[in-house]
PDB file of C-alpha atoms in Angstrom:
ATOM      1  CA  UNK A   1      45.521  51.011  90.724  1.00 81.00           C
ATOM      2  CA  UNK A   2      44.618  54.581  91.563  1.00 86.00           C
ATOM      3  CA  UNK A   3      41.571  53.454  93.517  1.00 91.00           C
ATOM      4  CA  UNK A   4      43.755  51.087  95.535  1.00 91.00           C
ATOM      5  CA  UNK A   5      46.121  53.868  96.336  1.00 92.00           C
ATOM      6  CA  UNK A   6      43.287  56.065  97.411  1.00 93.00           C
ATOM      7  CA  UNK A   7      41.800  53.353  99.644  1.00 93.00           C
ATOM      8  CA  UNK A   8      45.319  52.705 101.032  1.00 93.00           C
ATOM      9  CA  UNK A   9      45.900  56.423 101.779  1.00 95.00           C
ATOM     10  CA  UNK A  10      42.594  56.602 103.660  1.00 96.00           C
ATOM     11  CA  UNK A  11      43.321  53.406 105.667  1.00 95.00           C
ATOM     12  CA  UNK A  12      46.814  54.722 106.639  1.00 96.00           C
ATOM     13  CA  UNK A  13      45.418  58.062 107.668  1.00 96.00           C
ATOM     14  CA  UNK A  14      42.853  56.280 109.790  1.00 97.00           C
ATOM     15  CA  UNK A  15      45.516  54.184 111.450  1.00 97.00           C
ATOM     16  CA  UNK A  16      47.755  57.254 112.102  1.00 97.00           C
ATOM     17  CA  UNK A  17      44.795  59.139 113.654  1.00 97.00           C
ATOM     18  CA  UNK A  18      43.850  56.112 115.822  1.00 97.00           C
ATOM     19  CA  UNK A  19      47.540  55.881 116.975  1.00 97.00           C
ATOM     20  CA  UNK A  20      47.675  59.549 117.867  1.00 96.00           C
ATOM     21  CA  UNK A  21      44.345  59.252 119.787  1.00 95.00           C
ATOM     22  CA  UNK A  22      45.676  56.158 121.699  1.00 96.00           C
ATOM     23  CA  UNK A  23      48.898  57.961 122.626  1.00 95.00           C
ATOM     24  CA  UNK A  24      46.915  61.023 123.767  1.00 92.00           C
ATOM     25  CA  UNK A  25      44.628  58.749 125.892  1.00 92.00           C
ATOM     26  CA  UNK A  26      47.612  56.969 127.407  1.00 93.00           C
ATOM     27  CA  UNK A  27      49.362  60.161 128.225  1.00 92.00           C
ATOM     28  CA  UNK A  28      46.211  61.660 129.830  1.00 90.00           C
ATOM     29  CA  UNK A  29      45.674  58.521 131.916  1.00 91.00           C
ATOM     30  CA  UNK A  30      49.272  58.503 132.915  1.00 92.00           C
ATOM     31  CA  UNK A  31      49.125  62.153 134.118  1.00 90.00           C
ATOM     32  CA  UNK A  32      45.971  61.513 136.120  1.00 89.00           C
ATOM     33  CA  UNK A  33      47.864  59.445 138.636  1.00 90.00           C
ATOM     34  CA  UNK A  34      51.225  61.237 138.636  1.00 88.00           C
ATOM     35  CA  UNK A  35      51.829  64.409 140.698  1.00 87.00           C
ATOM     36  CA  UNK A  36      51.482  67.430 140.761  1.00 86.00           C
ATOM     37  CA  UNK A  37      47.765  67.500 141.065  1.00 88.00           C
ATOM     38  CA  UNK A  38      45.523  70.527 140.695  1.00 89.00           C
ATOM     39  CA  UNK A  39      42.571  70.073 143.146  1.00 91.00           C
ATOM     40  CA  UNK A  40      41.184  73.568 142.613  1.00 93.00           C
ATOM     41  CA  UNK A  41      40.929  72.888 138.804  1.00 91.00           C
ATOM     42  CA  UNK A  42      39.377  69.458 139.493  1.00 92.00           C
ATOM     43  CA  UNK A  43      36.706  71.081 141.738  1.00 95.00           C
ATOM     44  CA  UNK A  44      35.971  73.679 139.087  1.00 93.00           C
ATOM     45  CA  UNK A  45      35.497  70.992 136.479  1.00 92.00           C
ATOM     46  CA  UNK A  46      33.345  69.001 138.905  1.00 93.00           C
ATOM     47  CA  UNK A  47      31.032  71.876 139.274  1.00 93.00           C
ATOM     48  CA  UNK A  48      31.021  72.528 135.504  1.00 91.00           C
ATOM     49  CA  UNK A  49      30.432  68.769 134.689  1.00 91.00           C
ATOM     50  CA  UNK A  50      28.020  67.857 137.583  1.00 90.00           C
ATOM     51  CA  UNK A  51      26.082  70.906 138.630  1.00 91.00           C
ATOM     52  CA  UNK A  52      25.693  72.732 135.258  1.00 90.00           C
ATOM     53  CA  UNK A  53      24.860  69.452 133.432  1.00 90.00           C
ATOM     54  CA  UNK A  54      21.918  68.746 135.869  1.00 91.00           C
ATOM     55  CA  UNK A  55      19.234  70.773 133.898  1.00 92.00           C
ATOM     56  CA  UNK A  56      19.901  69.121 130.532  1.00 92.00           C
ATOM     57  CA  UNK A  57      20.226  65.565 131.965  1.00 92.00           C
ATOM     58  CA  UNK A  58      17.096  65.995 134.138  1.00 92.00           C
ATOM     59  CA  UNK A  59      14.993  67.342 131.206  1.00 92.00           C
ATOM     60  CA  UNK A  60      16.083  64.535 128.930  1.00 91.00           C
ATOM     61  CA  UNK A  61      15.452  61.927 131.596  1.00 90.00           C
ATOM     62  CA  UNK A  62      11.958  63.081 132.564  1.00 90.00           C
ATOM     63  CA  UNK A  63      10.791  63.074 128.990  1.00 88.00           C
ATOM     64  CA  UNK A  64      12.294  59.619 128.418  1.00 86.00           C
ATOM     65  CA  UNK A  65      10.411  58.357 131.479  1.00 84.00           C
ATOM     66  CA  UNK A  66       7.189  59.901 130.177  1.00 82.00           C
ATOM     67  CA  UNK A  67       7.559  58.452 126.732  1.00 78.00           C
ATOM     68  CA  UNK A  68       8.244  54.939 128.007  1.00 66.00           C
ATOM     69  CA  UNK A  69       4.697  54.538 128.958  1.00 62.00           C
ATOM     70  CA  UNK A  70       3.501  51.731 126.606  1.00 65.00           C
ATOM     71  CA  UNK A  71       0.041  51.600 127.997  1.00 62.00           C
ATOM     72  CA  UNK A  72      -1.750  50.800 124.743  1.00 62.00           C
ATOM     73  CA  UNK A  73       0.498  47.840 124.049  1.00 64.00           C
ATOM     74  CA  UNK A  74       0.099  46.382 127.562  1.00 66.00           C
ATOM     75  CA  UNK A  75      -3.616  47.063 127.606  1.00 64.00           C
ATOM     76  CA  UNK A  76      -4.238  44.675 124.777  1.00 64.00           C
ATOM     77  CA  UNK A  77      -2.942  41.837 126.877  1.00 64.00           C
ATOM     78  CA  UNK A  78      -4.404  43.001 130.238  1.00 66.00           C
ATOM     79  CA  UNK A  79      -0.864  43.633 131.553  1.00 63.00           C
ATOM     80  CA  UNK A  80      -1.077  47.223 132.560  1.00 67.00           C
ATOM     81  CA  UNK A  81       0.582  46.451 135.835  1.00 69.00           C
ATOM     82  CA  UNK A  82       3.854  45.716 134.066  1.00 74.00           C
ATOM     83  CA  UNK A  83       4.260  49.355 133.003  1.00 77.00           C
ATOM     84  CA  UNK A  84       5.993  50.275 136.224  1.00 79.00           C
ATOM     85  CA  UNK A  85       8.337  47.319 135.771  1.00 79.00           C
ATOM     86  CA  UNK A  86       9.237  48.229 132.091  1.00 81.00           C
ATOM     87  CA  UNK A  87       9.819  51.911 133.083  1.00 83.00           C
ATOM     88  CA  UNK A  88      12.095  51.120 136.073  1.00 85.00           C
ATOM     89  CA  UNK A  89      14.133  48.481 134.218  1.00 83.00           C
ATOM     90  CA  UNK A  90      14.574  50.369 130.966  1.00 84.00           C
ATOM     91  CA  UNK A  91      15.539  53.668 132.775  1.00 87.00           C
ATOM     92  CA  UNK A  92      17.880  52.237 135.208  1.00 86.00           C
ATOM     93  CA  UNK A  93      19.585  49.610 132.958  1.00 84.00           C
ATOM     94  CA  UNK A  94      19.859  51.369 129.724  1.00 86.00           C
ATOM     95  CA  UNK A  95      18.233  54.704 129.113  1.00 87.00           C
ATOM     96  CA  UNK A  96      19.482  56.628 132.227  1.00 89.00           C
ATOM     97  CA  UNK A  97      23.190  55.948 131.703  1.00 91.00           C
ATOM     98  CA  UNK A  98      22.981  56.383 127.871  1.00 92.00           C
ATOM     99  CA  UNK A  99      21.071  59.624 127.972  1.00 91.00           C
ATOM    100  CA  UNK A 100      23.177  61.114 130.732  1.00 91.00           C
ATOM    101  CA  UNK A 101      26.355  60.189 128.934  1.00 91.00           C
ATOM    102  CA  UNK A 102      25.179  61.642 125.627  1.00 92.00           C
ATOM    103  CA  UNK A 103      24.054  64.794 127.244  1.00 91.00           C
ATOM    104  CA  UNK A 104      27.222  65.265 129.266  1.00 90.00           C
ATOM    105  CA  UNK A 105      29.494  64.334 126.406  1.00 90.00           C
ATOM    106  CA  UNK A 106      27.771  66.744 124.057  1.00 90.00           C
ATOM    107  CA  UNK A 107      27.651  69.601 126.535  1.00 89.00           C
ATOM    108  CA  UNK A 108      30.976  69.256 128.204  1.00 90.00           C
ATOM    109  CA  UNK A 109      32.781  67.957 125.193  1.00 88.00           C
ATOM    110  CA  UNK A 110      31.864  71.156 123.222  1.00 89.00           C
ATOM    111  CA  UNK A 111      32.575  73.396 126.254  1.00 89.00           C
ATOM    112  CA  UNK A 112      36.108  71.943 126.788  1.00 88.00           C
ATOM    113  CA  UNK A 113      36.893  72.030 123.041  1.00 89.00           C
ATOM    114  CA  UNK A 114      35.854  75.717 122.893  1.00 92.00           C
ATOM    115  CA  UNK A 115      37.928  76.473 125.943  1.00 90.00           C
ATOM    116  CA  UNK A 116      41.060  74.749 124.772  1.00 90.00           C
ATOM    117  CA  UNK A 117      40.647  76.264 121.302  1.00 92.00           C
ATOM    118  CA  UNK A 118      40.427  79.730 122.881  1.00 93.00           C
ATOM    119  CA  UNK A 119      43.454  79.045 124.976  1.00 91.00           C
ATOM    120  CA  UNK A 120      45.359  78.024 121.861  1.00 91.00           C
ATOM    121  CA  UNK A 121      44.289  81.159 119.993  1.00 93.00           C
ATOM    122  CA  UNK A 122      45.116  83.605 122.827  1.00 93.00           C
ATOM    123  CA  UNK A 123      48.458  81.778 123.488  1.00 91.00           C
ATOM    124  CA  UNK A 124      47.584  80.720 127.054  1.00 91.00           C
ATOM    125  CA  UNK A 125      48.792  77.196 126.349  1.00 90.00           C
ATOM    126  CA  UNK A 126      52.214  78.656 125.299  1.00 90.00           C
ATOM    127  CA  UNK A 127      52.136  80.700 128.512  1.00 92.00           C
ATOM    128  CA  UNK A 128      51.666  77.494 130.670  1.00 89.00           C
ATOM    129  CA  UNK A 129      54.759  76.166 128.991  1.00 88.00           C
ATOM    130  CA  UNK A 130      56.630  79.354 129.640  1.00 91.00           C
ATOM    131  CA  UNK A 131      55.697  79.048 133.331  1.00 90.00           C
ATOM    132  CA  UNK A 132      57.103  75.481 133.452  1.00 87.00           C
ATOM    133  CA  UNK A 133      53.655  73.887 133.628  1.00 87.00           C
ATOM    134  CA  UNK A 134      52.882  70.945 131.421  1.00 87.00           C
ATOM    135  CA  UNK A 135      49.786  71.898 129.420  1.00 88.00           C
ATOM    136  CA  UNK A 136      48.771  68.315 129.078  1.00 88.00           C
ATOM    137  CA  UNK A 137      49.049  67.825 132.841  1.00 88.00           C
ATOM    138  CA  UNK A 138      47.157  70.985 133.649  1.00 89.00           C
ATOM    139  CA  UNK A 139      44.302  70.625 131.103  1.00 88.00           C
ATOM    140  CA  UNK A 140      43.408  66.989 130.492  1.00 89.00           C
ATOM    141  CA  UNK A 141      43.564  65.168 133.943  1.00 91.00           C
ATOM    142  CA  UNK A 142      41.319  67.559 135.885  1.00 91.00           C
ATOM    143  CA  UNK A 143      38.510  67.058 133.387  1.00 91.00           C
ATOM    144  CA  UNK A 144      38.960  63.321 133.257  1.00 91.00           C
ATOM    145  CA  UNK A 145      39.028  62.986 137.023  1.00 92.00           C
ATOM    146  CA  UNK A 146      35.969  65.278 137.438  1.00 92.00           C
ATOM    147  CA  UNK A 147      34.060  63.362 134.815  1.00 91.00           C
ATOM    148  CA  UNK A 148      34.835  59.944 136.525  1.00 92.00           C
ATOM    149  CA  UNK A 149      33.644  61.355 139.850  1.00 93.00           C
ATOM    150  CA  UNK A 150      30.584  63.237 138.732  1.00 93.00           C
ATOM    151  CA  UNK A 151      29.176  60.840 136.022  1.00 93.00           C
ATOM    152  CA  UNK A 152      27.721  58.198 138.469  1.00 93.00           C
ATOM    153  CA  UNK A 153      25.893  60.945 140.342  1.00 94.00           C
ATOM    154  CA  UNK A 154      24.379  62.281 137.029  1.00 93.00           C
ATOM    155  CA  UNK A 155      23.271  58.754 136.174  1.00 94.00           C
ATOM    156  CA  UNK A 156      21.625  58.433 139.509  1.00 93.00           C
ATOM    157  CA  UNK A 157      19.823  61.723 139.038  1.00 94.00           C
ATOM    158  CA  UNK A 158      18.749  60.739 135.586  1.00 93.00           C
ATOM    159  CA  UNK A 159      17.418  57.355 136.830  1.00 91.00           C
ATOM    160  CA  UNK A 160      15.400  59.012 139.625  1.00 92.00           C
ATOM    161  CA  UNK A 161      13.938  61.791 137.370  1.00 93.00           C
ATOM    162  CA  UNK A 162      13.212  59.316 134.586  1.00 90.00           C
ATOM    163  CA  UNK A 163      11.296  57.072 136.953  1.00 89.00           C
ATOM    164  CA  UNK A 164       9.523  60.074 138.316  1.00 91.00           C
ATOM    165  CA  UNK A 165       8.505  61.041 134.773  1.00 89.00           C
ATOM    166  CA  UNK A 166       6.948  57.678 134.225  1.00 87.00           C
ATOM    167  CA  UNK A 167       5.221  57.975 137.553  1.00 89.00           C
ATOM    168  CA  UNK A 168       3.651  61.325 136.605  1.00 88.00           C
ATOM    169  CA  UNK A 169       2.204  59.937 133.329  1.00 85.00           C
ATOM    170  CA  UNK A 170       1.000  56.700 135.018  1.00 84.00           C
ATOM    171  CA  UNK A 171      -0.656  58.446 137.788  1.00 87.00           C
ATOM    172  CA  UNK A 172      -2.131  61.603 136.346  1.00 86.00           C
ATOM    173  CA  UNK A 173      -2.713  60.536 132.827  1.00 81.00           C
ATOM    174  CA  UNK A 174      -3.455  56.810 132.999  1.00 79.00           C
ATOM    175  CA  UNK A 175      -5.048  56.784 136.348  1.00 81.00           C
ATOM    176  CA  UNK A 176      -2.886  54.213 138.182  1.00 83.00           C
ATOM    177  CA  UNK A 177      -3.022  53.804 141.932  1.00 84.00           C
ATOM    178  CA  UNK A 178       0.158  55.712 143.340  1.00 86.00           C
ATOM    179  CA  UNK A 179       0.904  53.297 146.062  1.00 88.00           C
ATOM    180  CA  UNK A 180       0.725  50.315 143.838  1.00 84.00           C
ATOM    181  CA  UNK A 181       2.822  51.879 141.134  1.00 83.00           C
ATOM    182  CA  UNK A 182       5.459  52.853 143.758  1.00 85.00           C
ATOM    183  CA  UNK A 183       5.384  49.376 145.251  1.00 85.00           C
ATOM    184  CA  UNK A 184       5.875  47.751 141.854  1.00 82.00           C
ATOM    185  CA  UNK A 185       8.691  50.159 140.985  1.00 83.00           C
ATOM    186  CA  UNK A 186      10.405  49.373 144.352  1.00 84.00           C
ATOM    187  CA  UNK A 187      10.040  45.678 143.936  1.00 81.00           C
ATOM    188  CA  UNK A 188      11.643  45.648 140.478  1.00 77.00           C
ATOM    189  CA  UNK A 189      14.664  47.621 141.599  1.00 78.00           C
ATOM    190  CA  UNK A 190      17.557  45.272 141.869  1.00 68.00           C
ATOM    191  CA  UNK A 191      21.122  45.749 143.025  1.00 67.00           C
ATOM    192  CA  UNK A 192      23.750  44.921 140.500  1.00 62.00           C
ATOM    193  CA  UNK A 193      25.448  41.634 140.982  1.00 60.00           C
TER     194      UNK A 193
END
């Protein structure tokens, strides 16, 4: 019976944590569309999320594009021309968004957690309450709005830089014709339906 009690306690704790997280997310989403809004804070977070995440997103994307060169596998089947297609499809459909999301979540998540933790320790969150400002309204929605606005741009940058990384390896390492490679890349880019 003790093992069942232990499993039950863990399961109930999991459900309680999931419920608190759902309530927090619902409250944050509610505050995103309800005034007052803090545009200066949103702009600060947009710069933090967008501009300062560019180096890590770009570095990750260029190396992902360089690694995607599967020349040896395609050379066995005399299909070296498909390398441009594979690079552009894998970067734009999967790797660009996933890598940008991971890098931004890791970098910005840690930064925001440290900022809010420091604000809690130095009693700045209590000061917001004293000044009749809802801390949830002041802290969460600007980050969420800035993330929703900046993330598509970061994915676009990751896609472009990743494709450029594949281009560099194909042209300078594998000896592809630059105009043919670019034409194949352009032909395989498709708008989402």
